[in-house]
Amino acid sequence: MSGPQCCENPPTLSSSSGAGSVTEIGGLKAYVTGPSDSKQAILLISDVFGFEAPNLRKLADKIASAAGFHVVVPDFFYGDPYVPDNAERPVSVWIQSHGTGKGFEDAKPIIAALRNKGVSKIGAAGFCWGAKVVVELAKSDYIQAAVLLHPSLVTVDDIKEIKAPIAILGAEFDKISPPELLKKYEEVLSTKPEVNGYVKIFPGVPHGWTVRYKEEDEAAVKHAGEAHQDLLAWFTQHVK
């Protein structure tokens, strides 16, 4: 999480973006989209910029319409996402109020609420900060499949404890989770035949590329789209 790379290309947040709606689930506000009676749900756990990022909501809509999943994007930061312009709260200070351990605890009642509604299978994808929360969920039977996108804070030891099928999508240019670290994840997964998983490193892209792209940058949109397809394929295979 350290360093500015986790915070480059900040999105312009919009509370009204997306085709879905904001509701409360498991005690948190959440953006929800897709059929509410679906038996399969996908949890998207944001980076430090939170659940009002338009590209993240657009991805939620895409997952819902492509596969009929009920998609939930919770506000794990209680209306207090990281603000890059606030010099008094650099990310190192902000994170003290918004640790991933708290995110993991907050995710449990959301999953319980989905189960109570009749959801039988849940996949979770985490972006940067959110990837660490997803890894914690993937260590037990909270979720049936996991996707990590440009993860931060995830250790090799974390990967050793994974029980759910996991796809790890990383960037060639990533100081937070560089390719060397992703290859170590891959080595660990190769020793765990009981866990279906893979690591894919996307050439020519920076950390954050899957959700922090500019709409007018065609190449960036294309690279993000490829990662979205991989995510969708993984969840279709393991959560459907």
Tab-separated table of C-alpha atoms in Angstrom:
chain	number	residue	atom	x	y	z
A	1	MET	CA	0.000	0.000	0.000
A	2	SER	CA	2.942	2.274	0.594
A	3	GLY	CA	4.037	4.759	-2.006
A	4	PRO	CA	2.003	6.785	-4.423
A	5	GLN	CA	1.427	4.059	-7.014
A	6	CYS	CA	-1.596	2.708	-5.167
A	7	CYS	CA	-3.070	6.163	-5.497
A	8	GLU	CA	-2.252	7.179	-9.090
A	9	ASN	CA	-5.012	8.070	-11.562
A	10	PRO	CA	-7.652	8.670	-8.892
A	11	PRO	CA	-11.216	8.336	-10.179
A	12	THR	CA	-13.738	11.145	-10.077
A	13	LEU	CA	-16.226	9.688	-7.613
A	14	SER	CA	-19.916	9.816	-8.432
A	15	SER	CA	-22.651	8.692	-6.053
A	16	SER	CA	-25.128	8.401	-8.930
A	17	SER	CA	-22.979	6.478	-11.435
A	18	GLY	CA	-23.959	3.028	-12.669
A	19	ALA	CA	-27.176	1.285	-13.670
A	20	GLY	CA	-27.792	-0.219	-10.228
A	21	SER	CA	-28.807	1.332	-6.923
A	22	VAL	CA	-27.418	1.967	-3.457
A	23	THR	CA	-28.931	0.030	-0.577
A	24	GLU	CA	-27.863	-1.317	2.795
A	25	ILE	CA	-26.652	-4.868	3.237
A	26	GLY	CA	-25.062	-6.436	6.308
A	27	GLY	CA	-24.842	-3.053	7.984
A	28	LEU	CA	-23.018	-1.284	5.162
A	29	LYS	CA	-24.144	0.833	2.269
A	30	ALA	CA	-23.565	-0.968	-1.001
A	31	TYR	CA	-23.993	-0.443	-4.716
A	32	VAL	CA	-26.014	-3.394	-6.028
A	33	THR	CA	-26.752	-4.381	-9.582
A	34	GLY	CA	-28.099	-7.424	-11.409
A	35	PRO	CA	-31.038	-9.703	-10.536
A	36	SER	CA	-31.721	-9.561	-6.797
A	37	ASP	CA	-33.144	-13.101	-6.828
A	38	SER	CA	-29.996	-14.667	-8.335
A	39	LYS	CA	-28.582	-17.610	-6.379
A	40	GLN	CA	-25.056	-16.517	-7.293
A	41	ALA	CA	-23.521	-13.295	-6.019
A	42	ILE	CA	-20.270	-11.496	-6.722
A	43	LEU	CA	-18.696	-9.194	-4.159
A	44	LEU	CA	-16.425	-6.471	-5.544
A	45	ILE	CA	-14.070	-5.035	-2.936
A	46	SER	CA	-12.695	-1.685	-4.002
A	47	ASP	CA	-9.311	-0.055	-3.871
A	48	VAL	CA	-8.759	2.885	-1.512
A	49	PHE	CA	-11.034	5.130	-3.603
A	50	GLY	CA	-14.126	3.229	-2.559
A	51	PHE	CA	-17.458	2.171	-3.990
A	52	GLU	CA	-18.403	5.366	-5.852
A	53	ALA	CA	-15.708	4.934	-8.504
A	54	PRO	CA	-17.590	4.940	-11.849
A	55	ASN	CA	-15.309	2.383	-13.557
A	56	LEU	CA	-15.800	-0.036	-10.683
A	57	ARG	CA	-19.583	0.351	-10.871
A	58	LYS	CA	-19.446	-0.045	-14.632
A	59	LEU	CA	-17.593	-3.331	-14.134
A	60	ALA	CA	-20.243	-4.436	-11.619
A	61	ASP	CA	-22.935	-3.703	-14.208
A	62	LYS	CA	-20.965	-5.610	-16.851
A	63	ILE	CA	-20.633	-8.697	-14.621
A	64	ALA	CA	-24.348	-8.578	-13.773
A	65	SER	CA	-25.574	-8.239	-17.339
A	66	ALA	CA	-23.108	-10.712	-18.851
A	67	ALA	CA	-23.720	-13.582	-16.438
A	68	GLY	CA	-26.856	-12.795	-14.430
A	69	PHE	CA	-24.949	-12.486	-11.173
A	70	HIS	CA	-26.210	-10.322	-8.318
A	71	VAL	CA	-23.265	-7.971	-7.796
A	72	VAL	CA	-22.579	-6.126	-4.548
A	73	VAL	CA	-19.998	-3.343	-4.120
A	74	PRO	CA	-19.948	-2.422	-0.409
A	75	ASP	CA	-18.752	0.873	1.045
A	76	PHE	CA	-16.088	-0.556	3.339
A	77	PHE	CA	-14.878	2.969	4.148
A	78	TYR	CA	-18.135	4.288	5.654
A	79	GLY	CA	-18.280	7.286	3.334
A	80	ASP	CA	-14.625	8.123	3.954
A	81	PRO	CA	-12.599	6.975	0.922
A	82	TYR	CA	-8.998	8.033	0.501
A	83	VAL	CA	-8.723	11.593	-0.865
A	84	PRO	CA	-5.387	12.239	-2.594
A	85	ASP	CA	-5.716	16.024	-2.292
A	86	ASN	CA	-5.923	15.907	1.493
A	87	ALA	CA	-2.275	16.523	2.424
A	88	GLU	CA	-3.080	16.039	6.112
A	89	ARG	CA	-4.173	12.471	5.543
A	90	PRO	CA	-1.648	10.686	3.363
A	91	VAL	CA	-2.553	7.089	2.618
A	92	SER	CA	-0.305	5.896	5.482
A	93	VAL	CA	-2.511	7.849	7.915
A	94	TRP	CA	-5.823	7.079	6.179
A	95	ILE	CA	-5.149	3.330	6.276
A	96	GLN	CA	-4.933	3.404	10.079
A	97	SER	CA	-8.690	4.023	10.171
A	98	HIS	CA	-9.405	1.649	7.287
A	99	GLY	CA	-7.370	-1.502	7.747
A	100	THR	CA	-7.991	-4.620	5.691
A	101	GLY	CA	-8.633	-6.585	8.900
A	102	LYS	CA	-11.648	-4.376	9.524
A	103	GLY	CA	-12.679	-4.900	5.900
A	104	PHE	CA	-12.562	-8.660	6.418
A	105	GLU	CA	-14.721	-8.414	9.550
A	106	ASP	CA	-17.191	-6.122	7.745
A	107	ALA	CA	-17.446	-8.531	4.823
A	108	LYS	CA	-18.725	-11.383	7.002
A	109	PRO	CA	-22.194	-9.908	7.801
A	110	ILE	CA	-22.587	-8.988	4.117
A	111	ILE	CA	-21.944	-12.588	3.130
A	112	ALA	CA	-24.314	-13.771	5.860
A	113	ALA	CA	-27.016	-11.423	4.564
A	114	LEU	CA	-26.584	-12.777	1.027
A	115	ARG	CA	-26.800	-16.362	2.316
A	116	ASN	CA	-29.984	-15.465	4.207
A	117	LYS	CA	-31.466	-14.210	0.952
A	118	GLY	CA	-30.892	-17.621	-0.620
A	119	VAL	CA	-27.574	-17.026	-2.361
A	120	SER	CA	-25.807	-20.381	-2.620
A	121	LYS	CA	-22.505	-19.373	-4.201
A	122	ILE	CA	-20.400	-16.251	-3.769
A	123	GLY	CA	-17.346	-15.057	-5.660
A	124	ALA	CA	-15.248	-12.094	-4.541
A	125	ALA	CA	-12.867	-9.872	-6.477
A	126	GLY	CA	-10.534	-7.417	-4.792
A	127	PHE	CA	-8.664	-4.487	-6.274
A	128	CYS	CA	-5.438	-3.293	-4.593
A	129	TRP	CA	-6.589	-2.796	-0.943
A	130	GLY	CA	-9.577	-5.053	-1.569
A	131	ALA	CA	-7.399	-7.961	-2.693
A	132	LYS	CA	-6.144	-8.481	0.859
A	133	VAL	CA	-9.735	-8.680	2.123
A	134	VAL	CA	-10.581	-11.235	-0.577
A	135	VAL	CA	-7.534	-13.340	0.340
A	136	GLU	CA	-8.723	-13.495	3.949
A	137	LEU	CA	-12.182	-14.600	2.772
A	138	ALA	CA	-10.599	-17.223	0.507
A	139	LYS	CA	-8.831	-18.891	3.441
A	140	SER	CA	-12.108	-20.473	4.577
A	141	ASP	CA	-15.470	-21.252	3.054
A	142	TYR	CA	-16.850	-17.705	2.996
A	143	ILE	CA	-16.481	-17.577	-0.778
A	144	GLN	CA	-16.418	-20.129	-3.596
A	145	ALA	CA	-14.009	-18.279	-5.888
A	146	ALA	CA	-11.576	-15.366	-5.682
A	147	VAL	CA	-9.986	-12.923	-8.104
A	148	LEU	CA	-7.178	-10.567	-7.084
A	149	LEU	CA	-6.496	-7.603	-9.368
A	150	HIS	CA	-3.219	-5.687	-8.853
A	151	PRO	CA	-3.180	-6.832	-5.211
A	152	SER	CA	-1.516	-4.984	-2.363
A	153	LEU	CA	-0.649	-6.162	1.160
A	154	VAL	CA	-0.940	-9.833	0.110
A	155	THR	CA	1.946	-12.015	1.283
A	156	VAL	CA	3.285	-15.323	0.028
A	157	ASP	CA	2.150	-16.832	3.335
A	158	ASP	CA	-1.387	-15.619	2.594
A	159	ILE	CA	-1.370	-17.579	-0.665
A	160	LYS	CA	-0.289	-20.717	1.216
A	161	GLU	CA	-3.557	-20.606	3.179
A	162	ILE	CA	-5.907	-20.169	0.210
A	163	LYS	CA	-8.725	-22.719	-0.063
A	164	ALA	CA	-10.936	-21.212	-2.783
A	165	PRO	CA	-10.155	-21.284	-6.516
A	166	ILE	CA	-8.147	-18.135	-7.210
A	167	ALA	CA	-7.136	-16.081	-10.240
A	168	ILE	CA	-4.428	-13.465	-9.681
A	169	LEU	CA	-4.219	-10.731	-12.318
A	170	GLY	CA	-1.158	-8.529	-12.035
A	171	ALA	CA	0.610	-5.742	-13.892
A	172	GLU	CA	4.055	-5.711	-15.454
A	173	PHE	CA	4.695	-2.254	-13.976
A	174	ASP	CA	3.720	-2.611	-10.351
A	175	LYS	CA	5.945	-1.538	-7.470
A	176	ILE	CA	3.426	-2.819	-4.920
A	177	SER	CA	3.055	-6.369	-6.278
A	178	PRO	CA	5.819	-6.679	-8.873
A	179	PRO	CA	6.026	-9.667	-11.249
A	180	GLU	CA	8.713	-11.242	-9.006
A	181	LEU	CA	6.218	-11.410	-6.150
A	182	LEU	CA	3.438	-12.697	-8.411
A	183	LYS	CA	5.755	-15.490	-9.576
A	184	LYS	CA	6.222	-16.489	-5.929
A	185	TYR	CA	2.422	-16.663	-5.591
A	186	GLU	CA	2.435	-18.887	-8.655
A	187	GLU	CA	5.073	-21.184	-7.156
A	188	VAL	CA	2.972	-21.602	-4.014
A	189	LEU	CA	-0.157	-22.366	-6.051
A	190	SER	CA	1.763	-24.981	-8.044
A	191	THR	CA	2.372	-26.873	-4.782
A	192	LYS	CA	-1.370	-26.853	-3.966
A	193	PRO	CA	-3.031	-29.222	-6.453
A	194	GLU	CA	-6.220	-29.102	-4.376
A	195	VAL	CA	-6.628	-25.397	-5.185
A	196	ASN	CA	-7.471	-24.438	-8.737
A	197	GLY	CA	-5.638	-21.213	-9.485
A	198	TYR	CA	-3.447	-19.240	-11.825
A	199	VAL	CA	-1.383	-16.080	-12.048
A	200	LYS	CA	-1.413	-13.863	-15.132
A	201	ILE	CA	0.856	-10.868	-15.606
A	202	PHE	CA	-0.425	-8.293	-18.079
A	203	PRO	CA	2.375	-6.745	-20.136
A	204	GLY	CA	2.702	-2.998	-20.519
A	205	VAL	CA	0.182	-1.996	-17.850
A	206	PRO	CA	0.574	-0.230	-14.473
A	207	HIS	CA	-0.847	-1.060	-11.062
A	208	GLY	CA	-4.538	-0.138	-10.970
A	209	TRP	CA	-5.090	-0.666	-14.699
A	210	THR	CA	-8.346	-2.640	-14.346
A	211	VAL	CA	-10.382	0.162	-12.780
A	212	ARG	CA	-8.343	3.355	-12.990
A	213	TYR	CA	-8.216	3.877	-16.733
A	214	LYS	CA	-9.301	6.931	-18.659
A	215	GLU	CA	-12.281	6.330	-20.959
A	216	GLU	CA	-10.610	8.205	-23.814
A	217	ASP	CA	-7.465	6.025	-23.700
A	218	GLU	CA	-8.334	3.209	-26.099
A	219	ALA	CA	-5.359	1.018	-25.246
A	220	ALA	CA	-6.025	1.327	-21.506
A	221	VAL	CA	-9.707	0.486	-21.983
A	222	LYS	CA	-8.710	-2.576	-24.028
A	223	HIS	CA	-6.224	-3.828	-21.399
A	224	ALA	CA	-8.799	-3.340	-18.642
A	225	GLY	CA	-11.392	-5.159	-20.750
A	226	GLU	CA	-9.141	-8.180	-21.113
A	227	ALA	CA	-8.781	-8.421	-17.330
A	228	HIS	CA	-12.546	-8.043	-16.943
A	229	GLN	CA	-13.080	-10.966	-19.345
A	230	ASP	CA	-10.680	-13.122	-17.310
A	231	LEU	CA	-12.536	-12.215	-14.122
A	232	LEU	CA	-15.889	-13.013	-15.700
A	233	ALA	CA	-14.649	-16.334	-17.078
A	234	TRP	CA	-13.320	-17.349	-13.655
A	235	PHE	CA	-16.557	-16.550	-11.867
A	236	THR	CA	-18.662	-18.155	-14.584
A	237	GLN	CA	-16.597	-21.326	-14.185
A	238	HIS	CA	-16.557	-21.450	-10.382
A	239	VAL	CA	-19.646	-19.624	-9.140
A	240	LYS	CA	-22.280	-20.459	-11.753
